[in-house]
């Protein structure tokens, strides 16, 4: 009986020791996630393609670099997570889906590795619509704000509205501007309007095409999937035969270059409008600028010393860093330090005059969308490239 009593005492001693030790290690960890997230050096992850000079990732990176150099930002560590999205249409749809699924999983795995070892306070996503979900899923899992600087497809924010903040306008607003252009330009009246649509078989291309069909009506839309650019000359010639009086290209930069070169060599006078995915300095270098247009987010509200250095999408990288930085400064001032506090601060950015005054654009987020964002149609012959 005495031996049994000793074993019972030993058991309870070990049990309570385990409870005390567990509490010693777990409670501080729980508290630290609430109180210490913004103390010391904070990490911001930028996800994008940095392989080429004019890739989306490098444009966003340029904007972030300019924002960092403007002020003393030593308390921020920037980690660049490189991805390579397949933005060329010369692949089969099934192959593209497979590649995208693999890419998204790779993005998620790499984000988790960084979050496990660094104090991550934000993700700046320079992904396109086809791979942005990797960032959004991890942001939602860890309650980390995701600032979207490239993707425009409408439905990507569904389920992520609480942690996602899209700085630029979505495809719905882009299509609204394209419809205005089709009705007010020198194209034929709406009754005789025949628009040829060259779209890449991606989330981006499909989304824009479907919205345009709804807005203008399928009777005025003749879609051509540019799953390969080798048959592009035949497509353009066919469009001429059937009386197309205007072209719109929903594609990325590499496809857009081929489309414009081949169209110009065929000496087709019909105007062609490129969507925002085609953006690049190549549009300034082309000789044939007449009847070449670009749909792009309107950056006319820029007011900063760095205005001349910010081109195209880089403005959104610039803004994304400053939104995160000034939201964190507000939290520290108000003695709030949790991830949820940061998400809520960005959500109510429109109510903060101090932060608003320090930003170059006006931002107001409702369900993840910036309600002030809009698109504009730029004429390459008369307008300066944004």
XYZ file of C-alpha atoms in Angstrom:
386
model
C 0.000 0.000 0.000
C 2.867 2.340 0.881
C 4.535 1.631 -2.474
C 1.269 2.300 -4.333
C 0.858 5.635 -2.490
C 4.386 6.671 -3.503
C 3.674 5.872 -7.143
C 0.472 7.915 -6.974
C 2.352 10.871 -5.476
C 5.011 10.599 -8.184
C 2.349 10.442 -10.882
C 0.573 13.577 -9.638
C 3.889 15.381 -9.173
C 4.867 14.655 -12.775
C 1.388 15.558 -14.034
C 1.347 18.969 -12.319
C 4.948 19.606 -13.382
C 3.896 19.008 -16.981
C 0.963 21.432 -16.624
C 3.190 24.133 -15.124
C 5.901 23.717 -17.779
C 3.340 23.723 -20.583
C 1.751 26.890 -19.239
C 5.196 28.463 -18.878
C 5.954 27.997 -22.575
C 2.526 28.252 -24.208
C 1.045 31.263 -22.409
C 3.897 33.621 -23.357
C 3.595 32.413 -26.950
C -0.118 33.186 -26.966
C 0.482 36.586 -25.428
C 3.351 37.397 -27.764
C 1.092 36.889 -30.775
C -1.165 39.543 -29.251
C 1.343 42.047 -27.913
C 4.744 41.722 -29.525
C 3.995 41.431 -33.215
C 4.986 45.042 -33.981
C 7.940 45.323 -31.611
C 11.381 45.361 -33.165
C 11.880 44.586 -36.843
C 8.807 43.595 -38.854
C 8.791 41.600 -42.076
C 6.835 42.357 -45.246
C 6.733 39.712 -47.986
C 6.448 40.742 -51.625
C 5.268 37.913 -53.891
C 5.815 38.299 -57.627
C 7.866 37.573 -60.705
C 11.209 39.413 -60.494
C 12.898 37.636 -63.394
C 12.503 40.394 -66.017
C 13.004 44.137 -65.904
C 9.384 44.947 -66.738
C 7.744 42.027 -64.972
C 4.879 42.851 -62.616
C 6.949 41.897 -59.581
C 9.789 44.243 -60.465
C 7.407 47.139 -61.055
C 5.937 46.635 -57.569
C 9.424 46.171 -56.123
C 10.492 49.497 -57.636
C 7.599 51.269 -55.928
C 8.385 49.684 -52.559
C 12.078 50.599 -52.895
C 11.187 54.232 -53.573
C 8.898 54.345 -50.521
C 11.583 52.791 -48.311
C 14.245 55.243 -49.484
C 12.053 58.286 -48.795
C 12.103 57.801 -45.047
C 13.984 55.967 -42.314
C 12.486 52.487 -42.587
C 15.135 50.386 -40.863
C 12.498 48.606 -38.778
C 11.163 46.801 -41.845
C 12.647 43.718 -43.435
C 11.514 43.052 -47.017
C 11.537 39.478 -48.318
C 11.035 38.918 -52.046
C 9.332 35.626 -52.840
C 9.885 34.961 -56.535
C 7.306 33.125 -58.641
C 7.184 32.575 -62.386
C 3.676 32.748 -63.784
C 3.039 31.459 -67.300
C 1.525 34.527 -68.970
C 2.024 33.313 -72.541
C -0.997 31.839 -74.305
C 0.919 29.307 -76.424
C 0.037 26.356 -74.166
C -2.997 24.133 -73.804
C -5.659 25.156 -71.239
C -5.201 21.881 -69.321
C -1.440 22.403 -69.144
C -1.947 25.967 -67.916
C -4.366 24.806 -65.194
C -1.876 22.189 -64.033
C 0.984 24.702 -63.955
C -1.133 27.244 -62.052
C -2.207 24.685 -59.419
C 1.413 23.697 -58.864
C 2.447 27.344 -58.668
C -0.203 28.175 -56.059
C 0.928 25.291 -53.834
C 4.528 26.446 -54.186
C 3.564 29.995 -53.178
C 1.717 28.715 -50.116
C 4.583 26.474 -48.994
C 7.136 29.266 -49.280
C 4.914 31.770 -47.482
C 4.443 29.378 -44.568
C 8.222 28.885 -44.271
C 8.815 32.625 -44.019
C 5.933 33.188 -41.595
C 7.273 30.401 -39.348
C 10.645 32.117 -38.961
C 9.904 35.853 -39.328
C 7.523 38.349 -37.782
C 5.384 38.916 -40.879
C 2.994 41.886 -40.750
C 1.868 42.013 -44.371
C 1.949 40.413 -47.813
C 2.189 42.632 -50.887
C 0.927 40.467 -53.740
C 2.227 41.263 -57.222
C 0.525 38.137 -58.573
C -1.930 38.087 -61.441
C -5.475 36.793 -60.968
C -4.476 33.233 -61.861
C -2.219 32.707 -58.818
C -3.293 35.278 -56.226
C -5.256 32.672 -54.245
C -2.009 31.283 -52.824
C -1.389 34.589 -51.028
C -5.024 34.997 -50.008
C -5.320 31.521 -48.463
C -2.211 31.993 -46.324
C -3.220 35.528 -45.395
C -6.574 34.253 -44.171
C -4.995 31.314 -42.327
C -2.615 33.547 -40.349
C -4.787 36.692 -40.310
C -2.150 38.684 -42.201
C -3.301 41.524 -44.488
C -2.754 40.925 -48.217
C -2.405 44.083 -50.306
C -3.235 43.326 -53.946
C -1.378 45.406 -56.529
C -1.874 43.554 -59.846
C -4.834 41.144 -59.923
C -8.106 42.624 -61.234
C -10.497 39.648 -61.664
C -13.727 40.359 -59.784
C -14.372 37.113 -57.940
C -10.924 36.515 -56.404
C -11.816 38.356 -53.187
C -14.826 36.186 -52.364
C -14.183 34.660 -48.933
C -11.139 36.855 -48.292
C -12.797 40.256 -47.882
C -11.629 40.638 -44.261
C -7.888 40.348 -44.964
C -7.575 41.364 -48.637
C -7.159 44.958 -49.814
C -7.105 45.611 -53.545
C -5.496 48.964 -54.274
C -6.392 49.135 -57.960
C -9.815 48.909 -59.593
C -11.311 45.561 -60.598
C -12.303 44.317 -64.041
C -15.862 45.569 -63.647
C -14.599 49.152 -63.625
C -12.181 48.444 -66.458
C -15.004 47.101 -68.629
C -17.144 50.150 -67.850
C -14.424 52.393 -69.322
C -13.966 50.131 -72.354
C -17.726 50.241 -73.034
C -17.677 54.051 -72.848
C -14.812 54.099 -75.337
C -16.645 51.799 -77.752
C -19.693 54.068 -77.691
C -18.000 57.479 -77.825
C -15.004 56.835 -80.105
C -15.009 57.001 -83.899
C -16.287 53.431 -84.176
C -19.571 52.866 -85.939
C -22.802 53.497 -84.095
C -23.877 50.925 -81.552
C -26.202 49.189 -84.022
C -23.359 48.341 -86.419
C -20.663 47.867 -83.748
C -18.579 44.732 -84.319
C -15.716 44.278 -81.853
C -13.094 41.589 -82.355
C -11.847 40.322 -78.974
C -8.447 38.637 -78.770
C -8.307 37.026 -75.335
C -5.799 34.796 -73.602
C -7.313 31.596 -72.123
C -6.506 32.612 -68.538
C -8.582 33.714 -65.551
C -7.770 37.270 -66.565
C -8.796 36.882 -70.216
C -11.985 34.898 -69.540
C -13.165 37.306 -66.838
C -12.793 40.382 -69.043
C -14.423 38.697 -72.038
C -17.460 37.517 -70.085
C -18.031 40.943 -68.546
C -17.752 42.691 -71.898
C -20.275 40.279 -73.426
C -22.734 41.170 -70.666
C -22.164 44.940 -70.970
C -22.218 45.268 -74.779
C -24.145 42.152 -75.774
C -22.955 39.035 -77.575
C -24.318 40.294 -80.902
C -21.569 42.938 -81.015
C -18.734 40.684 -79.781
C -16.699 38.263 -81.904
C -14.270 36.451 -79.581
C -11.014 34.814 -80.672
C -9.022 32.765 -78.165
C -5.318 33.383 -78.721
C -4.274 29.970 -77.450
C -1.482 30.370 -79.961
C -0.241 33.452 -81.790
C 0.725 31.498 -84.918
C -2.816 31.724 -86.324
C -3.108 35.429 -85.447
C -2.628 36.702 -89.022
C -5.458 34.471 -90.220
C -7.652 35.722 -87.372
C -6.990 39.374 -88.202
C -7.646 38.805 -91.912
C -10.878 36.988 -91.104
C -11.934 39.903 -88.907
C -11.367 42.301 -91.801
C -13.522 40.159 -94.092
C -16.486 40.100 -91.715
C -16.399 43.832 -91.030
C -14.853 44.184 -87.563
C -14.457 47.912 -86.871
C -12.438 47.728 -83.654
C -10.179 45.281 -81.809
C -9.715 44.722 -78.080
C -6.927 42.532 -76.686
C -7.320 40.964 -73.258
C -3.800 39.610 -72.910
C -0.443 40.108 -71.237
C 2.569 41.968 -72.588
C 4.288 39.305 -74.686
C 1.125 38.380 -76.598
C 0.219 42.060 -76.964
C 3.519 42.826 -78.695
C 2.946 40.109 -81.294
C -0.647 41.210 -81.867
C 0.319 44.827 -82.532
C 3.316 44.018 -84.761
C 1.329 41.645 -86.965
C -1.677 43.968 -87.143
C 0.534 46.893 -88.222
C 2.280 44.826 -90.906
C -1.121 43.939 -92.337
C -1.833 47.698 -92.540
C -5.181 47.458 -90.797
C -6.470 50.916 -89.793
C -9.042 49.707 -87.250
C -8.244 50.867 -83.695
C -6.953 48.367 -81.142
C -7.328 48.745 -77.393
C -5.119 46.742 -75.013
C -6.213 45.934 -71.463
C -3.982 46.730 -68.487
C -2.121 43.403 -68.594
C -0.294 44.594 -71.734
C 1.297 47.537 -69.930
C 4.992 48.170 -70.587
C 7.447 50.782 -71.831
C 7.291 49.019 -75.211
C 4.172 51.053 -75.933
C 6.304 54.214 -75.939
C 8.815 52.680 -78.344
C 6.400 51.625 -81.094
C 6.361 53.689 -84.305
C 2.717 52.949 -85.158
C 0.888 54.726 -82.338
C -2.162 55.858 -84.281
C -5.335 54.085 -83.145
C -3.426 52.245 -80.378
C -5.013 52.579 -76.933
C -4.388 51.223 -73.446
C -6.813 50.663 -70.588
C -4.988 51.262 -67.299
C -5.671 52.296 -63.683
C -5.971 56.080 -63.433
C -3.008 57.512 -61.508
C -3.853 61.202 -61.917
C -4.137 61.641 -58.151
C -0.406 61.127 -57.555
C 1.071 63.910 -55.438
C 4.554 63.059 -54.229
C 8.184 63.989 -54.682
C 8.674 60.568 -56.267
C 6.038 61.157 -58.948
C 8.563 61.187 -61.798
C 10.110 57.899 -60.677
C 6.839 55.981 -60.371
C 5.588 54.372 -63.568
C 2.739 51.982 -64.229
C 2.118 49.488 -61.458
C 4.987 50.770 -59.299
C 2.613 53.319 -57.777
C 0.722 50.470 -56.094
C 3.900 49.021 -54.580
C 4.703 52.488 -53.261
C 1.233 52.865 -51.743
C 1.084 49.330 -50.332
C 4.234 49.812 -48.257
C 3.084 53.186 -46.954
C -0.368 51.857 -46.019
C 1.229 49.067 -43.971
C 3.835 51.339 -42.387
C 1.475 54.101 -41.309
C -1.187 51.642 -40.106
C 1.432 50.001 -37.873
C 2.552 53.411 -36.578
C -1.037 54.198 -35.646
C -1.366 50.901 -33.760
C 1.826 51.507 -31.781
C 0.632 55.023 -30.926
C -2.673 53.588 -29.658
C -0.933 50.709 -27.805
C -2.499 48.049 -30.011
C -0.313 45.280 -31.393
C -2.333 42.319 -32.682
C -2.718 41.154 -36.266
C -6.467 41.680 -36.036
C -5.895 45.288 -34.983
C -3.743 45.820 -38.079
C -6.365 44.345 -40.410
C -9.073 46.526 -38.854
C -6.894 49.652 -39.085
C -6.392 49.176 -42.826
C -10.120 48.487 -43.207
C -10.955 51.863 -41.639
C -8.219 53.794 -43.422
C -10.744 56.268 -44.816
C -11.503 57.486 -41.280
C -7.891 58.305 -40.436
C -6.931 61.811 -41.541
C -3.341 61.465 -40.344
C -2.679 58.390 -42.458
C -4.725 59.757 -45.338
C -2.604 62.920 -45.500
C 0.608 60.915 -45.813
C -0.601 58.769 -48.698
C -0.488 59.820 -52.329
C -3.906 58.405 -53.220
C -7.240 58.274 -51.427
C -8.099 54.773 -50.259
C -11.353 53.505 -48.833
C -11.818 49.752 -48.620
C -15.233 48.102 -48.658
C -15.223 44.299 -48.869
C -11.589 44.471 -49.920
C -12.157 46.877 -52.830
C -10.812 50.420 -53.014
C -13.931 52.422 -53.846
C -11.920 55.385 -55.159
C -10.042 53.310 -57.767
C -10.905 53.697 -61.445
C -9.616 53.045 -64.966
C -8.826 55.384 -67.837
C -8.316 54.859 -71.579
C -4.941 56.216 -72.763
C -4.377 57.103 -76.431
C -0.755 56.269 -77.288
C -0.637 58.967 -79.968
C -1.583 61.853 -77.659
C -1.340 60.705 -74.034
C 1.759 60.087 -71.970
C 2.107 56.498 -70.780
C 1.217 56.280 -67.066
